[in-house]
Coordinates of N, CA and C in Angstrom, one line a residue:
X794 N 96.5 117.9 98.4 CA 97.1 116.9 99.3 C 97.3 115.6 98.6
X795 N 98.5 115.0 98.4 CA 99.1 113.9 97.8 C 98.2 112.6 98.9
X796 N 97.6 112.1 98.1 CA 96.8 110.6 98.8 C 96.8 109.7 97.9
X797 N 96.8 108.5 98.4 CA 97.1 107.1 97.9 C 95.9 105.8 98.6
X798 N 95.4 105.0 97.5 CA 94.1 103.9 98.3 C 95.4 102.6 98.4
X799 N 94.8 102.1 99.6 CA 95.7 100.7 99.6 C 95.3 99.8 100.4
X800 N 95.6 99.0 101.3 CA 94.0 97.9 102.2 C 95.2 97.9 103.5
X801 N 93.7 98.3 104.6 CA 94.2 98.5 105.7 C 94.9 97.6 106.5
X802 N 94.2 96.2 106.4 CA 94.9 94.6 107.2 C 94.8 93.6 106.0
X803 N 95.7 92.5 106.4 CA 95.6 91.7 105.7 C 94.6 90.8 105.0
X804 N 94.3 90.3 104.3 CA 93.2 89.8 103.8 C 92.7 88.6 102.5
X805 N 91.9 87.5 102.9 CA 92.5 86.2 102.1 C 91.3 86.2 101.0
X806 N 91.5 85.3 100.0 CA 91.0 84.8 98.9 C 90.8 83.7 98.5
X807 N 89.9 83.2 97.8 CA 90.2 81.6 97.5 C 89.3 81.6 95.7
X808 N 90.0 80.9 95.2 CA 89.4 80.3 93.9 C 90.2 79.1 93.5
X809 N 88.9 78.2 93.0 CA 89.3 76.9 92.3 C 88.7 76.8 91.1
X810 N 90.1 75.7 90.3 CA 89.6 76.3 88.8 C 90.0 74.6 88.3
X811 N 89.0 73.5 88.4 CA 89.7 72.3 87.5 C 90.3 71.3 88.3
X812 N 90.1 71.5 89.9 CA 90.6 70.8 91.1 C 91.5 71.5 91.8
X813 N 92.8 72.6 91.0 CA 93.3 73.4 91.4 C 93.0 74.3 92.4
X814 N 93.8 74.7 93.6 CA 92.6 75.7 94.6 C 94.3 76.7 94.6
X815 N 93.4 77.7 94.3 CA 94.3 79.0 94.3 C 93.7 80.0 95.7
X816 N 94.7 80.0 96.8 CA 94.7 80.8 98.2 C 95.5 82.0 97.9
X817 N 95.2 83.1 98.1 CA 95.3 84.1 97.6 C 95.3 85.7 99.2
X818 N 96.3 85.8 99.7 CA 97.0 86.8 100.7 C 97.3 87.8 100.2
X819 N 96.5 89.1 100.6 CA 97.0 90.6 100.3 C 97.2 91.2 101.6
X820 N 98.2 91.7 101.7 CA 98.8 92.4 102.7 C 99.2 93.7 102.3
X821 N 99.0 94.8 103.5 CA 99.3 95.9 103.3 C 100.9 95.9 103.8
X822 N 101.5 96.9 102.9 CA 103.4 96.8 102.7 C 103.9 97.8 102.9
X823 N 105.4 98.4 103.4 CA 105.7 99.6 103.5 C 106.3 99.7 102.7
X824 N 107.4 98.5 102.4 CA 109.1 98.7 101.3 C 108.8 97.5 101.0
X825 N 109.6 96.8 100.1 CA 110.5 95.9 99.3 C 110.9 94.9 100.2
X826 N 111.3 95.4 101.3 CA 111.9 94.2 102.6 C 110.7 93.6 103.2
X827 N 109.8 93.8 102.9 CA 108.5 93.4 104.0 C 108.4 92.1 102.7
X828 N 108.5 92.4 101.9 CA 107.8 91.1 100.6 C 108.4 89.8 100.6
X829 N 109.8 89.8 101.1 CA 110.3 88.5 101.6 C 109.8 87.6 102.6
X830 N 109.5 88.3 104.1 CA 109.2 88.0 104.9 C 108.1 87.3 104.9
X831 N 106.9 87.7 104.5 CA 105.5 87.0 103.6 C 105.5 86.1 103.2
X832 N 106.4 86.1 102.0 CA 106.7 85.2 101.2 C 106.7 83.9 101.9
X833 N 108.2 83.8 102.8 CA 108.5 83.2 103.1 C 108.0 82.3 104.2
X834 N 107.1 83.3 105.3 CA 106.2 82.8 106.6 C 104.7 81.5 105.4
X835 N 104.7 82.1 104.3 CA 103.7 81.1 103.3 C 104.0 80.3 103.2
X836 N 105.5 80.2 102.3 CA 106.2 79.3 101.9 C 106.2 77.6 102.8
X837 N 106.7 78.3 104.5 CA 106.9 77.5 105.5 C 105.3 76.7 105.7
X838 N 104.2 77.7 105.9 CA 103.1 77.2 106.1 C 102.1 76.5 105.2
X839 N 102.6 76.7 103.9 CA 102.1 75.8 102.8 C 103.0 75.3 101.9
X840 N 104.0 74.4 102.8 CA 105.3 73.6 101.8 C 104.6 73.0 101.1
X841 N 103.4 72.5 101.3 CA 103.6 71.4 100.4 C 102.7 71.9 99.0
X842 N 102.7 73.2 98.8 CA 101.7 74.1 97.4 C 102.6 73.4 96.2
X843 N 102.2 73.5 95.4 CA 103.1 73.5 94.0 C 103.9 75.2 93.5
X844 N 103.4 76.5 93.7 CA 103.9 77.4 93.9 C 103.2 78.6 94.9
X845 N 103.9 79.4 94.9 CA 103.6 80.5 95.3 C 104.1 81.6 94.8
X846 N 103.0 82.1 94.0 CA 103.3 83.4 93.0 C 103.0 84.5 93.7
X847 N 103.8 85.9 93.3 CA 103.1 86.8 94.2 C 103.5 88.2 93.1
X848 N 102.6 89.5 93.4 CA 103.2 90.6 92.8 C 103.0 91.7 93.9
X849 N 103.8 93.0 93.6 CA 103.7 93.9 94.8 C 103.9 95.2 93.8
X850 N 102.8 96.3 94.3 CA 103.2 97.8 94.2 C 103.7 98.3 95.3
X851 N 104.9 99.4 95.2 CA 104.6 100.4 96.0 C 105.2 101.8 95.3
X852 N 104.2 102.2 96.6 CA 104.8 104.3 95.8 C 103.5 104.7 94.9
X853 N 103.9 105.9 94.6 CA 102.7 106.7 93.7 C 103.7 107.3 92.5
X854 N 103.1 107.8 91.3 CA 104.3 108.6 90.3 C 105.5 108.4 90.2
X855 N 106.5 108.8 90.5 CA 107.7 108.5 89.8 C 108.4 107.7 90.9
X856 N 108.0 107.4 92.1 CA 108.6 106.7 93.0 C 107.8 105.1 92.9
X857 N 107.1 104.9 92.1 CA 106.6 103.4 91.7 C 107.4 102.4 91.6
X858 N 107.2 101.4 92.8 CA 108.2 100.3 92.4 C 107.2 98.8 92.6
X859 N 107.5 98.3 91.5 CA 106.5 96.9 91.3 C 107.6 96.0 91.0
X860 N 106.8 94.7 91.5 CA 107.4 93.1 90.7 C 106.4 92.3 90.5
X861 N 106.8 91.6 89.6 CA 105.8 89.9 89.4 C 107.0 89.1 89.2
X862 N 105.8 88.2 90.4 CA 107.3 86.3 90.5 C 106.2 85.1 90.1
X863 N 106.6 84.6 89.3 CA 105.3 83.7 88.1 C 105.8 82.5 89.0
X864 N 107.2 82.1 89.6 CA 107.3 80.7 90.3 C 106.9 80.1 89.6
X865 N 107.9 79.5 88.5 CA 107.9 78.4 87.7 C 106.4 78.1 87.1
X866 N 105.7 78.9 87.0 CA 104.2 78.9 86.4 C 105.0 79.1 84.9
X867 N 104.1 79.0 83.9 CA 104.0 79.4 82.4 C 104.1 81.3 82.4
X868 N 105.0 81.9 81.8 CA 105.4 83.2 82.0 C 104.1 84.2 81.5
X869 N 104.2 85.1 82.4 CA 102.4 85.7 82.0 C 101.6 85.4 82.5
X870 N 101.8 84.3 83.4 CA 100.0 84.0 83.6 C 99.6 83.9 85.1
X871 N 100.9 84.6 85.6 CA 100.6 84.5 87.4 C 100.7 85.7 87.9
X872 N 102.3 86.3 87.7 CA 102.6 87.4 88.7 C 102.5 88.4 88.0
X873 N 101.6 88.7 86.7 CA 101.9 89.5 86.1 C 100.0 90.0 85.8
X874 N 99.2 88.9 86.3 CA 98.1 89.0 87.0 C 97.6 89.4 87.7
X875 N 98.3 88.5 88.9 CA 97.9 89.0 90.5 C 98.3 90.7 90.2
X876 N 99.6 91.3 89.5 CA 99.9 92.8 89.8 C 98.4 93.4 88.7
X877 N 98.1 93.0 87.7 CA 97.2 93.5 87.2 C 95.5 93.5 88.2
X878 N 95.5 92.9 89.2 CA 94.3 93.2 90.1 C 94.7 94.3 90.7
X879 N 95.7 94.1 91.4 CA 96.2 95.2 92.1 C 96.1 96.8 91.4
X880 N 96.6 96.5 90.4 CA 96.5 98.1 89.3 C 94.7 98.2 88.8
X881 N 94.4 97.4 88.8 CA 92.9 97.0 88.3 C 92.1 98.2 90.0
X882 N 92.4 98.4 90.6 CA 91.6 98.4 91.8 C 92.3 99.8 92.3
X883 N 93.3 100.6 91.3 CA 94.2 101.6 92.0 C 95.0 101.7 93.3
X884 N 95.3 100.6 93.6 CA 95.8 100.2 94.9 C 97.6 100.6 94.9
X885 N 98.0 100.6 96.2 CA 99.5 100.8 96.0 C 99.8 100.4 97.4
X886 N 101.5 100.0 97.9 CA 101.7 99.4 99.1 C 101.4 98.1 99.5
X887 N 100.6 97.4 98.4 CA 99.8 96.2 98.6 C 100.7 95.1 97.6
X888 N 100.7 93.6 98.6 CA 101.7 92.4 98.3 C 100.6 91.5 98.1
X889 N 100.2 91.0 97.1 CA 99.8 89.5 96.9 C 100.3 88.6 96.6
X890 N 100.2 87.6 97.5 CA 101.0 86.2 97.1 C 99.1 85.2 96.9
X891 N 99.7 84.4 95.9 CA 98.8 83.3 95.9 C 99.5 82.2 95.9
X892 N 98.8 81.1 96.6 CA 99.4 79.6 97.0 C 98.5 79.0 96.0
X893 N 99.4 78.2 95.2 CA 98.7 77.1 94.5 C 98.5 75.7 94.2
X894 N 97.2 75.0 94.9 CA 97.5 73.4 94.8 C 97.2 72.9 93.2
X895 N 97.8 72.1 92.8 CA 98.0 71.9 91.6 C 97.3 70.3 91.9
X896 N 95.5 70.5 91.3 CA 94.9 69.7 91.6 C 95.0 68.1 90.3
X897 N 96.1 68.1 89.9 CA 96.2 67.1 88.5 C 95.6 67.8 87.3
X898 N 95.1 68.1 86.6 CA 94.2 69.0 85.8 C 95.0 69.8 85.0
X899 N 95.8 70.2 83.9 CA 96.9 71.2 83.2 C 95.5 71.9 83.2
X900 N 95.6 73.4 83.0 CA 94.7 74.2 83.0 C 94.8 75.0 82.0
X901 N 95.7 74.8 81.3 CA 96.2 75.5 80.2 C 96.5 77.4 80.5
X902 N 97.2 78.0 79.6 CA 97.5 79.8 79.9 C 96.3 80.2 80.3
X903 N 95.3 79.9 79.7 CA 94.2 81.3 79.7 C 93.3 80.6 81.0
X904 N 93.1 80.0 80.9 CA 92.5 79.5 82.3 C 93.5 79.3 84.0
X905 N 94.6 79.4 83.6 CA 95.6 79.7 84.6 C 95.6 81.3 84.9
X906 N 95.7 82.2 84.1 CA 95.9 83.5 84.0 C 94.4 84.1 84.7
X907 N 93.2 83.6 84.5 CA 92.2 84.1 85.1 C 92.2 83.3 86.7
X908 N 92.5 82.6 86.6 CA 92.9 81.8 88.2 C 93.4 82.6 89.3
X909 N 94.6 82.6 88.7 CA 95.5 83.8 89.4 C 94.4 85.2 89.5
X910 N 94.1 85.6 88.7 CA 93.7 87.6 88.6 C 92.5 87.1 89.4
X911 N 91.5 86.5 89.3 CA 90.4 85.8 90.3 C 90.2 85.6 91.6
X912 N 91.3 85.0 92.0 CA 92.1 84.4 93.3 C 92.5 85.8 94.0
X913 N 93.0 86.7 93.5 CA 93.7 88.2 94.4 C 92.1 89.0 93.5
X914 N 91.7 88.9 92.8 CA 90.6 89.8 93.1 C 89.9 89.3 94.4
X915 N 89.1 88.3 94.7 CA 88.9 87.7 96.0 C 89.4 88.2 97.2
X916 N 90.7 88.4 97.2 CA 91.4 88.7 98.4 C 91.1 90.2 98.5
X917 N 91.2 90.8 97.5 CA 91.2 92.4 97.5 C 89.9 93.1 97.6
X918 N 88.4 92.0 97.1 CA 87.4 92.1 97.8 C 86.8 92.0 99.2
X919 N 87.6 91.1 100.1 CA 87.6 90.6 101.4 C 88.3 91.8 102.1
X920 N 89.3 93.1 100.9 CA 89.8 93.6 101.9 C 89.3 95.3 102.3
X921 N 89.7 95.7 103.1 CA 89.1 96.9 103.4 C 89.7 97.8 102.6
X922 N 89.8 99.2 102.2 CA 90.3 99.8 101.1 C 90.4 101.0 101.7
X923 N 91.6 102.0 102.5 CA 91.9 102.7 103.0 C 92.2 103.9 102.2
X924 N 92.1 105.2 102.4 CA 92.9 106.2 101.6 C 94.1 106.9 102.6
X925 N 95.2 106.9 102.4 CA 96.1 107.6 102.9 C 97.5 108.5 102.3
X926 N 97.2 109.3 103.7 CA 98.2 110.5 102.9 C 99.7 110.3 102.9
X927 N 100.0 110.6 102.4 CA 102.0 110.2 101.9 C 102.5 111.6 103.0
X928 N 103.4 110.8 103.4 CA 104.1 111.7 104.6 C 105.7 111.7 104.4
X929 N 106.0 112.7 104.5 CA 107.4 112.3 104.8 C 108.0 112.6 106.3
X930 N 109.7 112.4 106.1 CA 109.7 112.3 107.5 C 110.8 113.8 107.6
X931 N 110.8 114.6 108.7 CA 112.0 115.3 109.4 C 112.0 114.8 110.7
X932 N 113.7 114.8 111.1 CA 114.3 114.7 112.6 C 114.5 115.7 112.8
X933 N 114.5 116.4 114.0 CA 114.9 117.6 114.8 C 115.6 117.2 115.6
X934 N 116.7 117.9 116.2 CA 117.3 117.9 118.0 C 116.8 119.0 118.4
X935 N 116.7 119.0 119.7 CA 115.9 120.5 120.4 C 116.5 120.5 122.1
X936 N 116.8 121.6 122.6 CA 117.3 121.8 123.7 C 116.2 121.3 125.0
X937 N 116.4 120.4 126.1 CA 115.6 119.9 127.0 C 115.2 121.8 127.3
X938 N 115.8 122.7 127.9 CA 115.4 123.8 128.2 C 113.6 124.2 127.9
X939 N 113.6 123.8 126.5 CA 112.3 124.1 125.6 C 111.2 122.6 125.4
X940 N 111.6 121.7 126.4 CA 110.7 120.1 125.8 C 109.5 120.4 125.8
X941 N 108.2 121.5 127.1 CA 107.3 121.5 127.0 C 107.0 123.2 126.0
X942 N 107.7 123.5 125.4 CA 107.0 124.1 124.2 C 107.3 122.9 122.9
X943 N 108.2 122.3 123.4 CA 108.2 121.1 121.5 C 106.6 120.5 122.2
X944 N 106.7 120.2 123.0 CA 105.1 119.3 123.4 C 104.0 119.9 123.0
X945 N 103.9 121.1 123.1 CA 103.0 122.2 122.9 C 102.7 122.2 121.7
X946 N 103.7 122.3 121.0 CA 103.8 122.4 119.3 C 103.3 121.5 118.9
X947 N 104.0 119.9 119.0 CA 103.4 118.9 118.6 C 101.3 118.6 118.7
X948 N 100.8 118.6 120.2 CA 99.3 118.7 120.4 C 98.7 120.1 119.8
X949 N 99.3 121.5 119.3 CA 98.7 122.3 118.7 C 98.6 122.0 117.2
X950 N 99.4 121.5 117.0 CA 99.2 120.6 115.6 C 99.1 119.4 115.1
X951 N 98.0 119.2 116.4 CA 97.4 117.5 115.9 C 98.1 116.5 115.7
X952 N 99.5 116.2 115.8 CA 100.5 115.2 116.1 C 100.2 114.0 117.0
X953 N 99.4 113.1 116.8 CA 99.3 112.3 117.5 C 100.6 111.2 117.8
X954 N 100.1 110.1 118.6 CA 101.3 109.4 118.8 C 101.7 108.4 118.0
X955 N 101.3 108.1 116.7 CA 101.9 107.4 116.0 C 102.4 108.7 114.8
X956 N 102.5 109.5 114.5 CA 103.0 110.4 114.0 C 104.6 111.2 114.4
X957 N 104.9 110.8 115.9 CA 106.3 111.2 115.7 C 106.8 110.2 116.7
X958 N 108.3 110.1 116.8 CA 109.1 108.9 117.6 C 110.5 109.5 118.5
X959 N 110.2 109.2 119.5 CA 111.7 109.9 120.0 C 112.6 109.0 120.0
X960 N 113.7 109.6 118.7 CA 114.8 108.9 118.3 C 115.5 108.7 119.3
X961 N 116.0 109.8 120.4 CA 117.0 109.8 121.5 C 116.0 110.8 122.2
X962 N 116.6 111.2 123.5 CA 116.1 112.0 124.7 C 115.6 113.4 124.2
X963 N 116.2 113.6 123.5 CA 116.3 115.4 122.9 C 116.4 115.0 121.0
X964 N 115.7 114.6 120.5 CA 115.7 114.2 119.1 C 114.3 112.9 118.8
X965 N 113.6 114.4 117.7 CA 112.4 113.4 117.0 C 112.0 113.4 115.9
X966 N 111.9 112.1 115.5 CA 111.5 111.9 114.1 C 109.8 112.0 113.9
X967 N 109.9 113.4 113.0 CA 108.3 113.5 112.8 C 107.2 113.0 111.6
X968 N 106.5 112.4 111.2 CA 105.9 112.3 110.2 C 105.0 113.0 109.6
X969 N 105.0 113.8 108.8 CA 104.1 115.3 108.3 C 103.7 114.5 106.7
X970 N 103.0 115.3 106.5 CA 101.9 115.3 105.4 C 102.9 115.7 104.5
X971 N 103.0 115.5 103.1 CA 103.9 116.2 102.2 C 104.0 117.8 101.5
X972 N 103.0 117.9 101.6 CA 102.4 119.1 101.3 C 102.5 120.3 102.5
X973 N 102.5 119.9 103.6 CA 102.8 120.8 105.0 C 104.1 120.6 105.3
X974 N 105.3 120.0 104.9 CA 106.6 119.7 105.6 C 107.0 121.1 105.0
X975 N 107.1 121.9 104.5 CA 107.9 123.3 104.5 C 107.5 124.4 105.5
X976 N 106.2 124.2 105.7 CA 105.6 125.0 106.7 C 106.0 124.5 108.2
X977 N 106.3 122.9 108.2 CA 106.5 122.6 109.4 C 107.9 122.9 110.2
X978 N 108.7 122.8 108.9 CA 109.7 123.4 109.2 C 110.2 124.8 109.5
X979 N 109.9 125.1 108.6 CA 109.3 126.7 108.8 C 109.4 127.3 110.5
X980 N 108.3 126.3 111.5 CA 108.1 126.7 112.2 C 108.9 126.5 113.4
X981 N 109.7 125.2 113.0 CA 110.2 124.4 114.2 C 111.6 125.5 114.4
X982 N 112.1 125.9 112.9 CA 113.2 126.9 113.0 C 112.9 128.4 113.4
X983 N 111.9 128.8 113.1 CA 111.6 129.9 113.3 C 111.4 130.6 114.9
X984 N 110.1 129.3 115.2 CA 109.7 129.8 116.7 C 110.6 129.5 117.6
X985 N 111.4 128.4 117.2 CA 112.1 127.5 118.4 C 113.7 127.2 118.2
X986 N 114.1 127.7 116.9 CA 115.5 127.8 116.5 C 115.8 126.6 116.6
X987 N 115.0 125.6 116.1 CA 115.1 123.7 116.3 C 116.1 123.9 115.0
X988 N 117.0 123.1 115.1 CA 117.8 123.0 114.4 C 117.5 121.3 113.5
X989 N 117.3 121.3 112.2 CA 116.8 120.2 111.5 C 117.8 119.3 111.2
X990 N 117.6 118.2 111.2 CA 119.1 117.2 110.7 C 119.1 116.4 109.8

């Protein structure tokens, strides 16, 4: 079974290094579009930081997609950090931003660089550390004639309610395990002539 560790809710950090106070937010992420949004609710609520650096994984093996954003920091010593805690801890799905007050004090690279990795280790200590399985998705259409055998199907196979969505009246988007989606299909055509989309 394909599983992945990554932190269940969001969760803060704090380190000061020289007067500098580095605030440090890890959030659990689905895509690439969630990372702006973050960003940005920070940005509004600590205008007045000097930056706000952040790095993000997501995915497992060849579907791995990462960034680091240094935000006018000295190159290396922020966003390429914060992602090094993140990889430090086997984590995936997971956005850290750190907020940085820039307390007068130059701190120079190497004391900047541990600031930052310090600051999201913090956070990623504060956070809870989940294991989850990688799902993918099938939609079905299915004739109303048959709704309480799709219902049937769904509770005989443990389908709870955050696991599938009804797209429209007679059409659902299911979320299966990766490892069981051939079998699931399998079944939905087989017993029920569900036609897959």
């Amino acid at each position: 079974m394909d599983t992945f560790f990554t932190i269940k809710q969001t969760s803060k950090g704090e380190y000061k290094e020289n007067k500098s106070t580095f605030l440090a937010f890890a959030y659990p992420i689905e895509n690439a579009e969630q990372v702006k949004q973050f960003v940005d609710n920070l940005k509004k609520e600590y205008y007045d930081a000097r930056h706000h650096c952040f790095a993000y994984k997501i995915g497992i093996g060849k579907e791995v997609q990462s960034r680091a954003f240094d935000d006018r920091e000295p190159s290396h010593t922020a966003g390429e950090k914060i992602l090094g805690a993140i990889e430090s801890k086997n984590l995936t799905n997971v956005l850290i931003v750190v907020v940085r007050y820039f307390g007068g004090i130059k701190l120079g690279a190497s004391n900047l660089a541990k600031a930052y990795k310090q600051a999201s280790m913090e956070a990623l200590g504060n956070a809870e550390i989940i294991e989850r399985t990688i799902t993918e998705d099938i939609l079905f259409s299915f004739d109303f004639s048959i709704m309480a055998n799709v219902n049937k199907f769904l509770k005989d196979n443990r389908f709870d309610k955050t696991s599938y969505t009804y797209v429209s009246a007679n059409e659902i988007l299911l979320k299966v395990n990766k490892d069981n989606k051939e079998n699931i299909i399998n079944q939905l055509s087989s017993v029920f002539g569900i036609k897959i989309l």
